[in-house]
Amino acid sequence: MFIRPPDLRTLTQRLKKRKSETAEQLKTRLKRAEEELACAGEYDYVIVNDRLDQSVGDLRDLVHRIKETQSGERG
């Protein structure tokens, strides 16, 4: 499962707003994020973290579907 931001611009804005990293740390983090986002297609499931309430609901639904699938395989 891959949880991604809507886009790099949004991620950049969120991180800058937090003010939790130096400019150099932010630059490094964003470079890594680009690399990670390029690999998103390798995951079975991708959730876009745009609105927290929606993302949490999507995650909950996904976990429920996976559990149902796994229990059906055992039965």
XYZ file of N, CA and C in Angstrom:
225
model
N 0.841 -1.167 0.000
C 0.000 0.000 0.000
C 0.894 1.240 0.000
N 0.508 2.191 -0.814
C 1.279 3.429 -0.933
C 0.341 4.594 -0.658
N 0.683 5.423 0.293
C -0.101 6.622 0.589
C 0.687 7.803 0.057
N 0.063 8.524 -0.863
C 0.776 9.591 -1.565
C 0.057 10.924 -1.414
N 0.813 11.998 -1.562
C 0.179 13.319 -1.590
C -0.500 13.512 -2.945
N -1.400 14.475 -3.048
C -2.039 14.730 -4.338
C -1.019 15.062 -5.431
N 0.027 15.805 -5.052
C 1.086 16.175 -5.989
C 2.250 16.750 -5.198
N 3.372 16.949 -5.867
C 4.569 17.456 -5.174
C 4.382 18.884 -4.663
N 3.639 19.677 -5.398
C 3.403 21.059 -4.968
C 2.681 21.081 -3.619
N 1.652 20.252 -3.490
C 0.907 20.168 -2.233
C 1.803 19.656 -1.111
N 2.601 18.639 -1.405
C 3.519 18.117 -0.397
C 4.483 19.209 0.061
N 5.032 19.946 -0.880
C 5.966 21.030 -0.552
C 5.297 22.059 0.353
N 4.087 22.454 0.010
C 3.364 23.431 0.827
C 3.122 22.914 2.236
N 2.716 21.666 2.338
C 2.445 21.076 3.662
C 3.706 21.050 4.515
N 4.808 20.624 3.919
C 6.054 20.524 4.678
C 6.573 21.908 5.087
N 6.473 22.872 4.195
C 6.919 24.230 4.537
C 6.074 24.810 5.662
N 4.785 24.536 5.631
C 3.876 25.044 6.658
C 4.214 24.470 8.033
N 4.658 23.218 8.074
C 5.019 22.579 9.348
C 6.255 23.207 9.985
N 7.150 23.705 9.143
C 8.411 24.301 9.614
C 9.190 23.347 10.530
N 9.225 22.084 10.126
C 9.889 21.078 10.961
C 11.265 20.687 10.439
N 11.671 21.268 9.301
C 12.946 20.904 8.700
C 13.682 22.138 8.193
N 14.975 22.016 8.135
C 15.757 23.089 7.536
C 15.529 23.072 6.023
N 15.975 24.112 5.352
C 15.829 24.180 3.901
C 16.541 23.005 3.227
N 17.710 22.659 3.722
C 18.460 21.537 3.149
C 17.739 20.207 3.394
N 17.218 20.023 4.589
C 16.469 18.806 4.890
C 15.222 18.702 4.012
N 14.561 19.827 3.814
C 13.365 19.860 2.977
C 13.717 19.474 1.539
N 14.803 20.019 1.043
C 15.249 19.706 -0.317
C 15.510 18.203 -0.457
N 16.188 17.622 0.516
C 16.486 16.188 0.507
C 15.200 15.372 0.575
N 14.307 15.783 1.437
C 13.043 15.057 1.601
C 12.205 15.096 0.322
N 12.152 16.227 -0.332
C 11.370 16.344 -1.555
C 11.981 15.542 -2.701
N 13.304 15.494 -2.742
C 13.968 14.678 -3.771
C 13.613 13.210 -3.560
N 13.654 12.781 -2.320
C 13.299 11.391 -2.003
C 11.823 11.125 -2.324
N 10.971 12.094 -2.031
C 9.541 11.937 -2.324
C 9.317 11.736 -3.818
N 10.034 12.481 -4.636
C 9.924 12.308 -6.090
C 10.278 10.887 -6.492
N 11.340 10.359 -5.919
C 11.774 8.996 -6.224
C 10.722 7.987 -5.778
N 10.160 8.204 -4.597
C 9.145 7.292 -4.076
C 7.874 7.351 -4.922
N 7.477 8.557 -5.309
C 6.271 8.700 -6.125
C 6.422 8.010 -7.479
N 7.615 7.992 -7.996
C 7.866 7.320 -9.269
C 7.632 5.817 -9.168
N 7.679 5.285 -7.964
C 7.494 3.848 -7.743
C 6.073 3.494 -7.313
N 5.198 4.456 -7.208
C 3.840 4.220 -6.703
C 3.115 3.137 -7.498
N 3.362 3.058 -8.788
C 2.706 2.066 -9.628
C 3.079 0.632 -9.312
N 4.109 0.437 -8.525
C 4.540 -0.913 -8.158
C 3.723 -1.485 -7.003
N 2.895 -0.663 -6.388
C 2.100 -1.091 -5.242
C 0.730 -1.591 -5.694
N 0.172 -2.503 -4.922
C -1.158 -3.026 -5.227
C -2.250 -1.999 -4.966
N -2.026 -1.142 -3.987
C -3.024 -0.162 -3.594
C -2.363 1.201 -3.408
N -3.029 2.241 -3.892
C -2.528 3.601 -3.730
C -3.666 4.461 -3.187
N -3.395 5.165 -2.108
C -4.369 6.090 -1.530
C -3.791 7.492 -1.646
N -4.591 8.398 -2.180
C -4.162 9.790 -2.309
C -4.611 10.530 -1.057
N -3.648 11.058 -0.324
C -3.913 11.777 0.919
C -4.174 13.251 0.603
N -5.386 13.512 0.133
C -5.778 14.874 -0.203
C -6.532 15.495 0.972
N -7.610 14.843 1.351
C -8.373 15.282 2.531
C -8.266 14.176 3.569
N -7.882 14.520 4.780
C -7.621 13.519 5.812
C -8.820 12.611 6.044
N -10.007 13.183 6.199
C -11.187 12.356 6.482
C -11.452 11.362 5.352
N -11.293 11.792 4.123
C -11.504 10.909 2.976
C -10.418 9.837 2.916
N -9.184 10.228 3.186
C -8.070 9.275 3.143
C -8.230 8.200 4.212
N -8.649 8.606 5.399
C -8.867 7.637 6.481
C -9.991 6.675 6.092
N -11.053 7.202 5.514
C -12.152 6.355 5.061
C -11.712 5.391 3.974
N -10.928 5.877 3.039
C -10.406 5.015 1.967
C -9.542 3.898 2.541
N -8.709 4.240 3.499
C -7.837 3.250 4.127
C -8.667 2.208 4.874
N -9.650 2.653 5.608
C -10.533 1.746 6.344
C -11.232 0.778 5.380
N -11.773 1.330 4.283
C -12.454 0.504 3.289
C -11.506 -0.515 2.671
N -10.308 -0.088 2.375
C -9.321 -0.973 1.772
C -8.962 -2.122 2.713
N -8.715 -1.805 3.970
C -8.378 -2.854 4.948
C -9.536 -3.837 5.061
N -10.754 -3.327 5.078
C -11.933 -4.190 5.161
C -12.018 -5.122 3.944
N -11.808 -4.575 2.743
C -11.849 -5.390 1.521
C -10.761 -6.459 1.523
N -9.572 -6.084 1.984
C -8.470 -7.056 2.027
C -8.797 -8.177 3.007
N -9.321 -7.816 4.172
C -9.692 -8.843 5.151
C -10.753 -9.780 4.594
N -11.753 -9.230 3.897
C -12.806 -10.061 3.306
C -12.221 -11.013 2.269
N -11.317 -10.501 1.447
C -10.679 -11.318 0.423
C -9.878 -12.451 1.059
N -9.133 -12.130 2.093
C -8.295 -13.137 2.746
C -9.145 -14.184 3.463
N -10.236 -13.774 4.079
C -11.083 -14.742 4.780
C -11.808 -15.634 3.774
N -12.139 -15.104 2.596
C -12.757 -15.901 1.543
C -11.803 -16.927 0.961
N -10.527 -16.612 0.941
C -9.525 -17.543 0.422
C -9.327 -18.710 1.371
N -9.522 -18.475 2.653
C -9.322 -19.540 3.657
C -10.525 -20.483 3.731
N -11.711 -19.947 3.417
C -12.941 -20.704 3.618
C -13.260 -21.562 2.500
